[in-house]
C-alpha positions as a LaTeX table, in Angstrom:
\begin{tabular}{lrrr}
\hline
Residue & $x$ (\AA) & $y$ (\AA) & $z$ (\AA) \\
\hline
Unk1 & 0.06 & 0.12 & $-0.08$ \\
Unk2 & 2.89 & 2.45 & 0.80 \\
Unk3 & 4.38 & 1.62 & $-2.79$ \\
Unk4 & 0.85 & 2.65 & $-4.36$ \\
Unk5 & 0.67 & 5.45 & $-1.80$ \\
Unk6 & 3.68 & 6.82 & $-3.36$ \\
Unk7 & 3.23 & 6.27 & $-7.18$ \\
Unk8 & $-0.08$ & 8.05 & $-6.63$ \\
Unk9 & 1.35 & 11.23 & $-4.80$ \\
Unk10 & 4.26 & 10.98 & $-7.81$ \\
Unk11 & 1.37 & 11.17 & $-10.05$ \\
Unk12 & $-0.45$ & 14.14 & $-8.19$ \\
Unk13 & 2.69 & 15.86 & $-8.39$ \\
Unk14 & 3.18 & 15.68 & $-11.99$ \\
Unk15 & $-0.45$ & 16.26 & $-12.98$ \\
Unk16 & $-0.71$ & 19.50 & $-14.93$ \\
Unk17 & $-4.57$ & 19.37 & $-14.13$ \\
Unk18 & $-3.40$ & 19.43 & $-10.10$ \\
Unk19 & $-1.23$ & 22.73 & $-10.63$ \\
Unk20 & $-3.83$ & 24.02 & $-13.16$ \\
Unk21 & $-6.73$ & 23.58 & $-10.45$ \\
Unk22 & $-3.77$ & 25.34 & $-7.68$ \\
Unk23 & $-3.35$ & 28.32 & $-9.61$ \\
Unk24 & $-7.08$ & 28.64 & $-10.29$ \\
Unk25 & $-7.91$ & 28.24 & $-6.66$ \\
Unk26 & $-4.94$ & 30.98 & $-5.61$ \\
Unk27 & $-6.50$ & 33.19 & $-7.48$ \\
Unk28 & $-9.88$ & 33.02 & $-6.80$ \\
Unk29 & $-8.49$ & 33.16 & $-2.95$ \\
Unk30 & $-6.58$ & 36.36 & $-3.75$ \\
Unk31 & $-9.78$ & 37.97 & $-5.45$ \\
Unk32 & $-11.44$ & 37.21 & $-2.35$ \\
Unk33 & $-8.71$ & 38.99 & $-0.26$ \\
Unk34 & $-8.80$ & 41.55 & $-2.53$ \\
Unk35 & $-12.60$ & 42.30 & $-2.05$ \\
Unk36 & $-12.48$ & 42.11 & 1.47 \\
Unk37 & $-9.73$ & 44.87 & 1.70 \\
Unk38 & $-11.85$ & 47.02 & $-0.57$ \\
Unk39 & $-14.72$ & 46.38 & 1.81 \\
Unk40 & $-12.51$ & 46.86 & 4.82 \\
Unk41 & $-11.23$ & 50.27 & 3.22 \\
Unk42 & $-14.70$ & 51.52 & 1.94 \\
Unk43 & $-15.86$ & 51.61 & 5.43 \\
Unk44 & $-18.09$ & 48.77 & 5.50 \\
Unk45 & $-15.90$ & 46.76 & 7.82 \\
Unk46 & $-14.23$ & 49.07 & 10.87 \\
Unk47 & $-10.81$ & 46.90 & 10.76 \\
Unk48 & $-9.09$ & 44.09 & 9.00 \\
Unk49 & $-9.03$ & 41.00 & 11.52 \\
Unk50 & $-8.48$ & 37.27 & 10.75 \\
Unk51 & $-11.45$ & 36.33 & 12.33 \\
Unk52 & $-13.91$ & 38.12 & 9.86 \\
Unk53 & $-11.55$ & 37.62 & 7.04 \\
Unk54 & $-11.91$ & 33.89 & 7.73 \\
Unk55 & $-15.99$ & 33.97 & 7.99 \\
Unk56 & $-15.79$ & 35.77 & 4.78 \\
Unk57 & $-13.33$ & 33.36 & 3.16 \\
Unk58 & $-15.70$ & 30.37 & 4.29 \\
Unk59 & $-18.35$ & 31.98 & 2.76 \\
Unk60 & $-17.81$ & 31.24 & $-0.92$ \\
Unk61 & $-17.25$ & 28.51 & $-2.62$ \\
Unk62 & $-14.91$ & 29.48 & $-5.38$ \\
Unk63 & $-12.09$ & 27.37 & $-3.45$ \\
Unk64 & $-14.17$ & 24.02 & $-3.63$ \\
Unk65 & $-14.75$ & 24.17 & $-7.23$ \\
Unk66 & $-10.95$ & 23.84 & $-8.32$ \\
Unk67 & $-10.51$ & 21.24 & $-5.61$ \\
Unk68 & $-13.72$ & 19.22 & $-6.95$ \\
Unk69 & $-13.08$ & 19.74 & $-10.38$ \\
Unk70 & $-9.26$ & 17.88 & $-9.98$ \\
Unk71 & $-10.55$ & 15.09 & $-7.27$ \\
Unk72 & $-13.23$ & 13.72 & $-9.86$ \\
Unk73 & $-10.84$ & 13.76 & $-12.77$ \\
Unk74 & $-8.33$ & 12.15 & $-10.80$ \\
Unk75 & $-10.41$ & 9.19 & $-9.39$ \\
Unk76 & $-12.09$ & 8.66 & $-13.02$ \\
Unk77 & $-9.04$ & 9.03 & $-14.63$ \\
Unk78 & $-7.84$ & 5.32 & $-14.16$ \\
Unk79 & $-11.11$ & 3.83 & $-15.03$ \\
Unk80 & $-10.97$ & 5.74 & $-18.44$ \\
Unk81 & $-7.46$ & 4.75 & $-19.41$ \\
Unk82 & $-7.78$ & 1.03 & $-17.65$ \\
Unk83 & $-5.12$ & 1.51 & $-15.62$ \\
Unk84 & $-6.96$ & $-0.23$ & $-12.84$ \\
Unk85 & $-7.73$ & $-3.62$ & $-14.79$ \\
Unk86 & $-3.74$ & $-3.65$ & $-15.26$ \\
Unk87 & $-2.85$ & $-3.00$ & $-11.94$ \\
Unk88 & $-5.71$ & $-5.53$ & $-10.40$ \\
Unk89 & $-4.52$ & $-8.39$ & $-12.74$ \\
Unk90 & $-0.64$ & $-8.21$ & $-11.67$ \\
Unk91 & $-2.08$ & $-9.31$ & $-8.10$ \\
Unk92 & $-2.39$ & $-5.98$ & $-6.47$ \\
Unk93 & $-5.43$ & $-6.14$ & $-4.16$ \\
Unk94 & $-8.23$ & $-3.63$ & $-4.19$ \\
Unk95 & $-7.89$ & $-2.64$ & $-0.69$ \\
Unk96 & $-4.60$ & $-1.69$ & $-1.22$ \\
Unk97 & $-4.86$ & 0.38 & $-4.27$ \\
Unk98 & $-7.82$ & 2.24 & $-3.66$ \\
Unk99 & $-6.80$ & 2.78 & 0.17 \\
Unk100 & $-3.79$ & 4.00 & $-1.17$ \\
Unk101 & $-5.10$ & 6.56 & $-3.89$ \\
Unk102 & $-7.41$ & 7.83 & $-1.23$ \\
Unk103 & $-4.62$ & 8.52 & 1.15 \\
Unk104 & $-2.54$ & 9.90 & $-1.74$ \\
Unk105 & $-5.65$ & 12.41 & $-2.45$ \\
Unk106 & $-5.78$ & 13.24 & 1.22 \\
Unk107 & $-2.11$ & 14.41 & 1.26 \\
Unk108 & $-3.00$ & 16.41 & $-2.32$ \\
Unk109 & $-5.92$ & 17.77 & $-0.60$ \\
Unk110 & $-3.73$ & 18.88 & 2.47 \\
Unk111 & $-1.27$ & 20.49 & 0.38 \\
Unk112 & $-3.97$ & 22.09 & $-1.89$ \\
Unk113 & $-5.57$ & 23.58 & 1.00 \\
Unk114 & $-2.39$ & 24.75 & 2.72 \\
Unk115 & $-1.12$ & 26.65 & $-0.49$ \\
Unk116 & $-4.68$ & 28.24 & $-0.92$ \\
Unk117 & $-4.83$ & 29.63 & 2.67 \\
Unk118 & $-1.28$ & 30.54 & 2.69 \\
Unk119 & $-2.13$ & 32.70 & $-0.27$ \\
Unk120 & $-5.12$ & 34.03 & 1.34 \\
Unk121 & $-3.97$ & 35.09 & 4.63 \\
Unk122 & $-0.61$ & 36.42 & 3.64 \\
Unk123 & $-2.13$ & 38.74 & 0.76 \\
Unk124 & $-4.93$ & 40.04 & 3.28 \\
Unk125 & $-1.58$ & 40.39 & 6.13 \\
Unk126 & 0.66 & 42.23 & 3.63 \\
Unk127 & $-2.77$ & 44.41 & 2.67 \\
Unk128 & $-3.51$ & 44.95 & 6.10 \\
Unk129 & $-0.26$ & 46.03 & 6.84 \\
Unk130 & 0.15 & 48.64 & 4.20 \\
Unk131 & $-3.21$ & 50.05 & 5.24 \\
Unk132 & $-1.60$ & 50.23 & 8.81 \\
Unk133 & 1.35 & 52.00 & 7.60 \\
Unk134 & $-0.49$ & 54.36 & 5.35 \\
Unk135 & $-2.51$ & 55.53 & 8.78 \\
Unk136 & 0.44 & 56.05 & 10.61 \\
Unk137 & 2.05 & 57.93 & 8.49 \\
Unk138 & $-1.31$ & 60.47 & 8.07 \\
Unk139 & $-1.44$ & 60.51 & 11.56 \\
Unk140 & 2.26 & 61.68 & 11.99 \\
Unk141 & 1.91 & 64.19 & 9.38 \\
Unk142 & $-1.38$ & 65.48 & 10.96 \\
Unk143 & $-3.27$ & 64.58 & 7.69 \\
Unk144 & $-1.84$ & 67.15 & 5.99 \\
Unk145 & 0.62 & 65.95 & 2.87 \\
Unk146 & $-0.73$ & 62.95 & 1.91 \\
Unk147 & 0.80 & 61.32 & $-1.57$ \\
Unk148 & $-1.74$ & 61.13 & $-4.07$ \\
Unk149 & $-0.85$ & 57.47 & $-4.88$ \\
Unk150 & $-2.40$ & 56.50 & $-1.29$ \\
Unk151 & $-5.67$ & 58.13 & $-2.18$ \\
Unk152 & $-7.39$ & 54.96 & $-3.27$ \\
Unk153 & $-10.76$ & 55.07 & $-1.79$ \\
Unk154 & $-13.48$ & 54.87 & $-4.82$ \\
Unk155 & $-16.07$ & 57.88 & $-4.34$ \\
\hline
\end{tabular}
């Protein structure tokens, strides 16, 4: 079963579909972070907090779509190509084959979620840090000389 899991992890790592779905999900998560930041800058939210961002992040299903697409195609690919019949005819038990594939997919999902949440939280923390530095700068100057590129609020 360990060999099956290792081979399935290798297939996931070399899969173009996995990386394309990961990039798509990271883009969706980054877009959610930008939306959250825009809502907080425009006064809809008083302050950027990770608690409210986490609620905002989990209220959207755009992270689930690329993951579901990958998993559906990953599990059905072997039936489509006929790999299962070849592997099972060589003496591998079904339990080892399917359980190894399941564990490998769990590992892929954990990596997928780790990368997506990492992108989400790093982007919102960087945006929040830039917002705080802008506020400190304007408070130190007494709101007199605000650079034009910092005036990004929508009217």
